[in-house]
mmCIF file of C-alpha atoms and ligand atoms in Angstrom:
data_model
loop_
_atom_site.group_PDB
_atom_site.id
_atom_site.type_symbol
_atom_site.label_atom_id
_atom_site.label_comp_id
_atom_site.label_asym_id
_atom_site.label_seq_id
_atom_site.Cartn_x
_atom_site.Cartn_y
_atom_site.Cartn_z
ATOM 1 C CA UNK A 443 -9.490 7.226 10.456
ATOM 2 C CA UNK A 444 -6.964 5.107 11.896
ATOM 3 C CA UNK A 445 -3.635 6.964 10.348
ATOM 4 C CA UNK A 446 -3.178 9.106 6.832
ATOM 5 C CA UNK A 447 -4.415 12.375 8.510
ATOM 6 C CA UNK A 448 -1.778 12.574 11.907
ATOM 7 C CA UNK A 449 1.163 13.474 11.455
ATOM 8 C CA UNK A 450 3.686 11.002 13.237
ATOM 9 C CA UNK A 451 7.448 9.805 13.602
ATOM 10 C CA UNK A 452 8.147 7.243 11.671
ATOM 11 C CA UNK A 453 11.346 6.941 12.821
ATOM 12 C CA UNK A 454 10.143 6.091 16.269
ATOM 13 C CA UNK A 455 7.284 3.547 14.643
ATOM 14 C CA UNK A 456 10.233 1.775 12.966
ATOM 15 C CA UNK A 457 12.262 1.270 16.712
ATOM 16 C CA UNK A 458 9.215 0.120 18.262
ATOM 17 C CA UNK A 459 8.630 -2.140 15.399
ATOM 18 C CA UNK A 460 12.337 -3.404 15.710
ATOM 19 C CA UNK A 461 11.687 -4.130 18.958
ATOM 20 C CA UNK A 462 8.338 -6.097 18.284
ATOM 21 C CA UNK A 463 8.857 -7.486 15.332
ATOM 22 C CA UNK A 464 12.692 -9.184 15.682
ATOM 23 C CA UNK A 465 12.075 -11.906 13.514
ATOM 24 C CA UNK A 466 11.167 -9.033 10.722
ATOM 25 C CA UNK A 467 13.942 -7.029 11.601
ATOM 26 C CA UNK A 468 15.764 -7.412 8.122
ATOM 27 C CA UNK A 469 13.265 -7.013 6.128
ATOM 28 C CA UNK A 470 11.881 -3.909 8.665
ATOM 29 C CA UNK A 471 15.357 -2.550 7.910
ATOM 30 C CA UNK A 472 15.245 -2.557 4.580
ATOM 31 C CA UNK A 473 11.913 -1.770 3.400
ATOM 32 C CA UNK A 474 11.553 0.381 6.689
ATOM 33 C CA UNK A 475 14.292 2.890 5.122
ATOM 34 C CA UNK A 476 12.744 2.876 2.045
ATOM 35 C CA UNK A 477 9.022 3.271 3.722
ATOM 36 C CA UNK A 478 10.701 6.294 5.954
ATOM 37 C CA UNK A 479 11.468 8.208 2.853
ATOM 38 C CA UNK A 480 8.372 7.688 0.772
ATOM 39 C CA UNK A 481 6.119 8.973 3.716
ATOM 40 C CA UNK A 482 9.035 12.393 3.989
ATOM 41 C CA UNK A 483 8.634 12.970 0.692
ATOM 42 C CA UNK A 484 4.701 12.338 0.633
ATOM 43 C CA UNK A 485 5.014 15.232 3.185
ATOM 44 C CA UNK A 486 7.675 17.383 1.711
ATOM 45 C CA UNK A 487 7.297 17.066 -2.328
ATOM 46 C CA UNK A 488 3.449 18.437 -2.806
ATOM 47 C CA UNK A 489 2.564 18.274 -6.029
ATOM 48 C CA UNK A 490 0.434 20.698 -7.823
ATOM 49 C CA UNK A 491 -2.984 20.257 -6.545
ATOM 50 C CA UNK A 492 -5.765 18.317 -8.754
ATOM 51 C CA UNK A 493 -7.753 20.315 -10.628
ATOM 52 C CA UNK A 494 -10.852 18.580 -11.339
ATOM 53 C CA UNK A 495 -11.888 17.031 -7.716
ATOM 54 C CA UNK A 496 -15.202 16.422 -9.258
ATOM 55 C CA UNK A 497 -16.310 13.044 -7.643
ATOM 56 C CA UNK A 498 -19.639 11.907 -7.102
ATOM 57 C CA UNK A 499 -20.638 10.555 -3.588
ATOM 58 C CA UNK A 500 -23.807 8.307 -5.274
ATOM 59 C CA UNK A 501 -20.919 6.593 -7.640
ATOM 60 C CA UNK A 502 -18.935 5.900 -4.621
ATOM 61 C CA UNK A 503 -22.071 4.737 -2.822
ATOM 62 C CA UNK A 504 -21.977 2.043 -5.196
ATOM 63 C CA UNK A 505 -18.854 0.839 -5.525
ATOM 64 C CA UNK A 506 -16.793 3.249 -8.229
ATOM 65 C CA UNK A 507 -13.323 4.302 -6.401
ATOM 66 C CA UNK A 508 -12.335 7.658 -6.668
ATOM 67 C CA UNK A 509 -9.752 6.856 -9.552
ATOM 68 C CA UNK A 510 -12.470 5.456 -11.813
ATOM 69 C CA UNK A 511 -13.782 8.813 -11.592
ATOM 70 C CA UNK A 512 -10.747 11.413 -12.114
ATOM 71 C CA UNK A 513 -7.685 11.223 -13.317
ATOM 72 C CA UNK A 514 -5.001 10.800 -9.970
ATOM 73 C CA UNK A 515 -1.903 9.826 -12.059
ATOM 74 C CA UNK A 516 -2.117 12.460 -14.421
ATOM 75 C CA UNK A 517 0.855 12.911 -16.356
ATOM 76 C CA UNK A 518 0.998 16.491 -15.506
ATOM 77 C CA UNK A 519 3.204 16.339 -12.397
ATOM 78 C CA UNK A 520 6.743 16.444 -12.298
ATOM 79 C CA UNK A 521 8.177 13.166 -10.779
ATOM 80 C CA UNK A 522 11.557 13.605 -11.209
ATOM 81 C CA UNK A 523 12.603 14.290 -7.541
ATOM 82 C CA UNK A 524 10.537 11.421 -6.099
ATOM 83 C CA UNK A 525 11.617 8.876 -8.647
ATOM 84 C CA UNK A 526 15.384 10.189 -7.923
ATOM 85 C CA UNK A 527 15.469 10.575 -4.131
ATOM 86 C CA UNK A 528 13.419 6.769 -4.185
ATOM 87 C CA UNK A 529 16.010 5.450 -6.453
ATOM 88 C CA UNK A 530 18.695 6.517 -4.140
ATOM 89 C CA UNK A 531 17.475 4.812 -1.119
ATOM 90 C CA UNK A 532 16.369 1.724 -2.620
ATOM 91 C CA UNK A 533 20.007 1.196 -3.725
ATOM 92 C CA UNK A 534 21.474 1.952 -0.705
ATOM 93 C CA UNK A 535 19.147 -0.903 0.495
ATOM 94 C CA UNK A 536 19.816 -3.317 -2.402
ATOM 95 C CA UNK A 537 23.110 -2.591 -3.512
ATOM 96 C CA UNK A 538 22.690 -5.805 -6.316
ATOM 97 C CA UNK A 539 19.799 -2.865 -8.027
ATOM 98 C CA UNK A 540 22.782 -0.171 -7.763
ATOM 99 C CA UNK A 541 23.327 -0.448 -11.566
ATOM 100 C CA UNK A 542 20.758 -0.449 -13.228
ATOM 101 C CA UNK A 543 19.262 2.058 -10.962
ATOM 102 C CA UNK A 544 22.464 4.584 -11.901
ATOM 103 C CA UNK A 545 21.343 4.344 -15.117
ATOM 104 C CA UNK A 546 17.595 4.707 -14.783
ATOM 105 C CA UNK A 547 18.534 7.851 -12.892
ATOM 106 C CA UNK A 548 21.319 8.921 -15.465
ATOM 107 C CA UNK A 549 18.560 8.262 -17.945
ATOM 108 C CA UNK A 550 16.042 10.866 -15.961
ATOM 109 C CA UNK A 551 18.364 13.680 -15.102
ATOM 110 C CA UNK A 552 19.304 13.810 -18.974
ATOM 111 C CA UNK A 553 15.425 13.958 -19.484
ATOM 112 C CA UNK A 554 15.679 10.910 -21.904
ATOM 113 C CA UNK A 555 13.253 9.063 -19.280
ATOM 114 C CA UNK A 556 10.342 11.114 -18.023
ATOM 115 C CA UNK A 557 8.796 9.271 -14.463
ATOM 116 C CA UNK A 558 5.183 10.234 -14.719
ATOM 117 C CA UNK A 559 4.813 8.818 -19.025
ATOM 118 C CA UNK A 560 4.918 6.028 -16.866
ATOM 119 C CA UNK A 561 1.408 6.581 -15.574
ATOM 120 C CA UNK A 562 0.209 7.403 -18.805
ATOM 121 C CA UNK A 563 -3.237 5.680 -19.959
ATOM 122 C CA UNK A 564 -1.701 3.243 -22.282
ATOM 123 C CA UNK A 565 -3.357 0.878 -25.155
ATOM 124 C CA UNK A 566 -1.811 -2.291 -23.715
ATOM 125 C CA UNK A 567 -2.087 -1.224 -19.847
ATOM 126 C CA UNK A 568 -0.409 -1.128 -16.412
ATOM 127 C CA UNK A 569 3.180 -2.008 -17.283
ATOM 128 C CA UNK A 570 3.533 -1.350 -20.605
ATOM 129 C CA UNK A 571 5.682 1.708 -20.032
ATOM 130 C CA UNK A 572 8.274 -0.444 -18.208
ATOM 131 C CA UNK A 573 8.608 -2.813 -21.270
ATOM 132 C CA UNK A 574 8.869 0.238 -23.539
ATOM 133 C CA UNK A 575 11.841 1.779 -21.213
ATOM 134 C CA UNK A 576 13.707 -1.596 -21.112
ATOM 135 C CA UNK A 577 13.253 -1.915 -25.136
ATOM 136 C CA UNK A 578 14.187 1.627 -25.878
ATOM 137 C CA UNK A 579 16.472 2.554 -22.655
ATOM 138 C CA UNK A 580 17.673 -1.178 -21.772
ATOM 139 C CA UNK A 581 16.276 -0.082 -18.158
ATOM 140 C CA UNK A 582 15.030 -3.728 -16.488
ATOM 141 C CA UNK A 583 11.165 -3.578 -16.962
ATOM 142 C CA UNK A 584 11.126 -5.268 -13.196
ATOM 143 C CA UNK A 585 12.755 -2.376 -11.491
ATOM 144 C CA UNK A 586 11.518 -0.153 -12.953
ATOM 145 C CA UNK A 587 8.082 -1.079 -12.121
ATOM 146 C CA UNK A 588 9.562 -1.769 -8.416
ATOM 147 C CA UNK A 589 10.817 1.826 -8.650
ATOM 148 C CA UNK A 590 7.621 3.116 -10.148
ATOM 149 C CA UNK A 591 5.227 1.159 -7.610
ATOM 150 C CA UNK A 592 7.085 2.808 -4.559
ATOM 151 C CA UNK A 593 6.528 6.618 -6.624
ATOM 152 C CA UNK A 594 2.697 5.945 -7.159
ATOM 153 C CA UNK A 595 2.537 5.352 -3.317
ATOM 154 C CA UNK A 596 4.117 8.831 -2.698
ATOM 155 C CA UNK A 597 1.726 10.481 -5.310
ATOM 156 C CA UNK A 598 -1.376 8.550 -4.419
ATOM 157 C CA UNK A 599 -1.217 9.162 -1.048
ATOM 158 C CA UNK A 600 -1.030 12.730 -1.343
ATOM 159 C CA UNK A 601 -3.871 12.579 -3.886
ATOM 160 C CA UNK A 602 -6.050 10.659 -1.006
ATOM 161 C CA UNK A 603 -5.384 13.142 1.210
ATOM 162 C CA UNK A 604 -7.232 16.144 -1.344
ATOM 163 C CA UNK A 605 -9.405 14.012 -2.036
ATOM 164 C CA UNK A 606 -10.517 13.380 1.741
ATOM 165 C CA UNK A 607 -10.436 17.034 2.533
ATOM 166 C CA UNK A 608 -12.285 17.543 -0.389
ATOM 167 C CA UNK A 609 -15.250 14.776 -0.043
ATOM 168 C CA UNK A 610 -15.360 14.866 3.866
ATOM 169 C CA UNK A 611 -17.557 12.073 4.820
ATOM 170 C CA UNK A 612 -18.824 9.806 2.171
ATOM 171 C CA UNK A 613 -20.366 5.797 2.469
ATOM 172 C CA UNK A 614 -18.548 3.389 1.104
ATOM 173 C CA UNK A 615 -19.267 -0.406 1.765
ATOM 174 C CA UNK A 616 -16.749 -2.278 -0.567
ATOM 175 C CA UNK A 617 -13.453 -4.332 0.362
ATOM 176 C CA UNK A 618 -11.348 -2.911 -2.493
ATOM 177 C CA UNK A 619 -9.751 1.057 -1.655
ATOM 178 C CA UNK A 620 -12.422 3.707 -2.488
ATOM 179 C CA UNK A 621 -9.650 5.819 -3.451
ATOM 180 C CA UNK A 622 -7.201 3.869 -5.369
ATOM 181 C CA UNK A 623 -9.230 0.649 -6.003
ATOM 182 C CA UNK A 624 -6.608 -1.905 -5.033
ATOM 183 C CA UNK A 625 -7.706 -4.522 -2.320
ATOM 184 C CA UNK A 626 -6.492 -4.362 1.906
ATOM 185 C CA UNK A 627 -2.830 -5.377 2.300
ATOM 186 C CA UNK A 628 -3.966 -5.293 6.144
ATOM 187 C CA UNK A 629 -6.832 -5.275 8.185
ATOM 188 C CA UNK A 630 -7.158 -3.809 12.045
ATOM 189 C CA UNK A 631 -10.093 -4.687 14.560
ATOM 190 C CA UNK A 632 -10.601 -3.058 17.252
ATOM 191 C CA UNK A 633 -10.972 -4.956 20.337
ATOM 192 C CA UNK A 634 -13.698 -3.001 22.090
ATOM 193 C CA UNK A 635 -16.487 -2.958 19.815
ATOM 194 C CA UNK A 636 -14.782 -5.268 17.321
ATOM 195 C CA UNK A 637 -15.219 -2.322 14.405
ATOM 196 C CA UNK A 638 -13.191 -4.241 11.425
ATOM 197 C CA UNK A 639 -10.713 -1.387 9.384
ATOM 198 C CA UNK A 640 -9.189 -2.538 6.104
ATOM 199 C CA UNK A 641 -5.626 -0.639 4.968
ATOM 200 C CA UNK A 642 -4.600 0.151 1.424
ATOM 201 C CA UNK A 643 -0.869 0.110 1.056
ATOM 202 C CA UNK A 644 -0.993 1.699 -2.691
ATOM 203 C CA UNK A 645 -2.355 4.911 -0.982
ATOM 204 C CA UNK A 646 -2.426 4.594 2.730
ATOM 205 C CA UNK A 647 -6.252 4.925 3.014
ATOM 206 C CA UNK A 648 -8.233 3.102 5.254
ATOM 207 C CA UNK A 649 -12.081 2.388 5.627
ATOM 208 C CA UNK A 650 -14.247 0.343 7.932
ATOM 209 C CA UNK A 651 -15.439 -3.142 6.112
ATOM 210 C CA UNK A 652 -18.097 -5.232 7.727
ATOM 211 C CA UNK A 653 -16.230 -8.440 10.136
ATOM 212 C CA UNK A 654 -18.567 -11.292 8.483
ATOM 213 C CA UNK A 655 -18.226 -10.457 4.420
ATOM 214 C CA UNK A 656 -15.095 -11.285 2.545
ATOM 215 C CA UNK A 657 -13.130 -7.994 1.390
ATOM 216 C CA UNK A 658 -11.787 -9.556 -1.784
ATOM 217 C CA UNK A 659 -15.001 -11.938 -3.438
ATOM 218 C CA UNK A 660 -18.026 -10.806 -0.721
ATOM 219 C CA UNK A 661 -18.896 -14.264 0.332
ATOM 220 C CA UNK A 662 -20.951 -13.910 3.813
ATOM 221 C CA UNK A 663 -19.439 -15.554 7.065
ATOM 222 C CA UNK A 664 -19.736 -19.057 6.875
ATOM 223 C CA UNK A 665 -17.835 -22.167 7.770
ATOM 224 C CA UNK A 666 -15.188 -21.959 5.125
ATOM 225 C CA UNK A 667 -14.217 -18.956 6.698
ATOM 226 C CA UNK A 668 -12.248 -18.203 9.346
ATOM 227 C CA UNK A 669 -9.395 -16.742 11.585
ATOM 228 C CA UNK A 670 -6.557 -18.037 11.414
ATOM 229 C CA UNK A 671 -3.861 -17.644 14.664
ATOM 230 C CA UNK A 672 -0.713 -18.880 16.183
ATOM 231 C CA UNK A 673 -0.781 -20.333 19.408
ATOM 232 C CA UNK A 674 -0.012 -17.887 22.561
ATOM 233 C CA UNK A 675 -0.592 -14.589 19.654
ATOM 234 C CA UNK A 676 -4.121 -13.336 20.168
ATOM 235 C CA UNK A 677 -3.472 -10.059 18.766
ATOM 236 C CA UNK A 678 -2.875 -11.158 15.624
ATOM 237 C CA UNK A 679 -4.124 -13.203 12.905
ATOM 238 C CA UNK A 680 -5.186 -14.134 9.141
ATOM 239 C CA UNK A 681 -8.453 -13.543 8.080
ATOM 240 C CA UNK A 682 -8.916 -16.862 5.550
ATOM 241 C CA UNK A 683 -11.677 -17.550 2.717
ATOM 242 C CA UNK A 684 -11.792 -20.461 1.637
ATOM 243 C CA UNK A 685 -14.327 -19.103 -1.675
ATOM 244 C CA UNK A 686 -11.472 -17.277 -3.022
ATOM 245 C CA UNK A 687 -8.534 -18.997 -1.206
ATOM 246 C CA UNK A 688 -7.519 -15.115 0.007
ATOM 247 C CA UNK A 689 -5.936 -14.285 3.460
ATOM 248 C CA UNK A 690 -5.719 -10.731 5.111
ATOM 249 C CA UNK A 691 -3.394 -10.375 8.194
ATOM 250 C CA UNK A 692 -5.140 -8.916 11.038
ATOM 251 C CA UNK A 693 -4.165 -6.791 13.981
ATOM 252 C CA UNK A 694 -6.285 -6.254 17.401
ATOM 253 C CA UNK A 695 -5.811 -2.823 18.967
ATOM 254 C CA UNK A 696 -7.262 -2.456 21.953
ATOM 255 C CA UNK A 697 -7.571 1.108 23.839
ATOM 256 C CA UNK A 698 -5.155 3.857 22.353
ATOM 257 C CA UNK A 699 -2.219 2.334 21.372
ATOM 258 C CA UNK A 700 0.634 4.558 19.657
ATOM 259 C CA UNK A 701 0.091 5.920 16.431
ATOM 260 C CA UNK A 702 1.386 3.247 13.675
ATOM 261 C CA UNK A 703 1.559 3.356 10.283
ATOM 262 C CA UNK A 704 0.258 -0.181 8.726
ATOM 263 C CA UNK A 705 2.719 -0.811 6.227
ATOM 264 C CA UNK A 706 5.246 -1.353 9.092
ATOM 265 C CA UNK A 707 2.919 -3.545 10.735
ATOM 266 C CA UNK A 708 2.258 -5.351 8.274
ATOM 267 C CA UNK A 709 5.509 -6.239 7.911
ATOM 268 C CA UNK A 710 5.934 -7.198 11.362
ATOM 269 C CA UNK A 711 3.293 -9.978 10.305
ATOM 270 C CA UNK A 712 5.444 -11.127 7.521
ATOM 271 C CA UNK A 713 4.946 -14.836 9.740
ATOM 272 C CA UNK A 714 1.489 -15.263 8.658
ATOM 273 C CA UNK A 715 1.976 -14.364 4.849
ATOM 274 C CA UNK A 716 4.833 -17.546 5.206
ATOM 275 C CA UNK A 717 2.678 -19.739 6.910
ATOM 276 C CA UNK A 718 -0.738 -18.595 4.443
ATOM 277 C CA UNK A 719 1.226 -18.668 1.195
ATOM 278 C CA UNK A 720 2.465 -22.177 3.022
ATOM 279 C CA UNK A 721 -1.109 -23.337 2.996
ATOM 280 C CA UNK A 722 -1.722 -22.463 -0.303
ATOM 281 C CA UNK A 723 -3.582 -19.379 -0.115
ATOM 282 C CA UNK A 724 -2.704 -15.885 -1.457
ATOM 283 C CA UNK A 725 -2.585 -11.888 -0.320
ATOM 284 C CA UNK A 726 -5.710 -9.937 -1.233
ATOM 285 C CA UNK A 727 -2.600 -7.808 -2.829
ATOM 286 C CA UNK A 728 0.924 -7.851 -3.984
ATOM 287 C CA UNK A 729 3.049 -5.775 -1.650
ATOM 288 C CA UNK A 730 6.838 -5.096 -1.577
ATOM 289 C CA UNK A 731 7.105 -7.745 1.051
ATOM 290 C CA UNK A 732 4.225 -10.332 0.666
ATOM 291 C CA UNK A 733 5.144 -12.101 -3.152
ATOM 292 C CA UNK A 734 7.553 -14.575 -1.368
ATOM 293 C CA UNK A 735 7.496 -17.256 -3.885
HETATM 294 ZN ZN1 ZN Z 2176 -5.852 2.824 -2.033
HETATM 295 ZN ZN1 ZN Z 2177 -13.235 -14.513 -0.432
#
């Protein structure tokens, strides 16, 4: 594991990543608050525990995630207090969201919007329960799914965290998140050894993914893909497959360096998503901070 089971500042990540990362600094302060608070309350809210944690170590040996197996957005939790507390510090952040976001919370403390129906299995799918609030509740479908997005991190990371302590050890050999199923927002090699760690930022899990096979379509090494790097920055770069015309930014650690947490440096890499989307090619995933156009 490279982070998810330490415990660490993040206050102290986010000044070192000030530091590193100027030309990020913004957007670091911005989503960093926001980022700060989801990993508190990821901490601090527990919600009540899972109660089937049956998952099958064969199915994940070929390729079915956790969440194809149980249930980890049940609607059974109470999300009230995360939705709240996120609302609340994203509009501090974007004050042009304050409105709408008074009234999405307005709407939850009266109980005439319930956070987790959200996650609800739905006919139409992911999304549907944002068009159903802004019909009914004239709450913007966009933030609230912005709004929603940053809760399911919050929930799904704790839910990764059972679920590790419950599976231990399993094999896994897919580029999509064998908890959550959504593909790497970041990858990290290590430099001694040259191990190749992919990062999910919808639940803050991480797994090791062979260096020479595409995460996002599988295509084997081959010329049409590549790393991608800026001149005088060998630590970092963009993974680049030219198959499926996907990048991953990549980070090179070498020795012990401080405890991170990804989403922060993947931020701090916001440079190559510019310059890849630039190009013409697109994230493995939508994050808060990658959909630029
Ligand atoms: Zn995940
Ligand atoms: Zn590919």
């Amino acid at each position: 594991m490279i982070s998810g089971s330490t415990t660490y500042d993040i206050s102290q990540i986010l000044d070192r990543a000030f530091e590193q990362y100027q030309h990020a600094g913004d957007l670091l302060k911005k989503i960093g608050s926001v980022i700060a608070r989801q990993r508190q309350l990821a901490q601090d809210a527990p919600l009540a525990p899972l109660n089937n944690l049956r998952i099958d170590k064969e199915k994940l040996k070929s390729g079915v995630s956790v969440i194809q197996q149980i249930s980890l957005l049940g609607d059974r939790e109470d999300l009230k207090h995360i939705t709240l507390v996120l609302a609340k510090v994203v509009k501090e952040v974007l004050p042009d969201l304050g409105e709408d976001l008074d009234h999405l919370s307005e709407l939850i403390q009266k109980g005439r919007l319930v956070p987790s129906d959200y996650f609800k299995p739905s006919a139409k799918g992911a999304g549907d329960m944002a068009e159903v609030w802004g019909n009914k509740l004239k709450v913007s479908p966009s933030n609230a799914a912005f709004i929603m997005s940053l809760v399911s991190r919050v929930v799904l990371e704790q839910r990764a965290k059972e679920v590790r302590q419950a599976l231990g050890a399993f094999e896994w050999e897919k580029g999509y998140c064998p908890i959550c199923g959504n593909y790497p927002s970041i990858a990290l090699i290590e430099e001694e050894g040259g191990k190749r760690f992919l990062y999910c930022s919808a639940c803050g899990q991480n797994w090791r993914y062979t260096r020479v096979v595409c995460p996002y379509c599988e295509k084997e090494a081959s010329k049409g893909m590549d790393y991608f790097y800026i001149e005088n920055k060998t630590q970092e770069s963009a993974f680049v497959c030219d198959e499926c015309n996907k990048y991953l930014v990549t980070l090179y650690r070498a020795g012990n360096l401080f405890a991170r947490d990804m989403d922060v440096s993947a931020i701090g890499l916001i440079h190559l998503d510019i310059l890849m989307q630039d190009k013409g090619y697109e994230p493995m995933t939508a994050c808060v901070w990658n959909v630029l156009k």
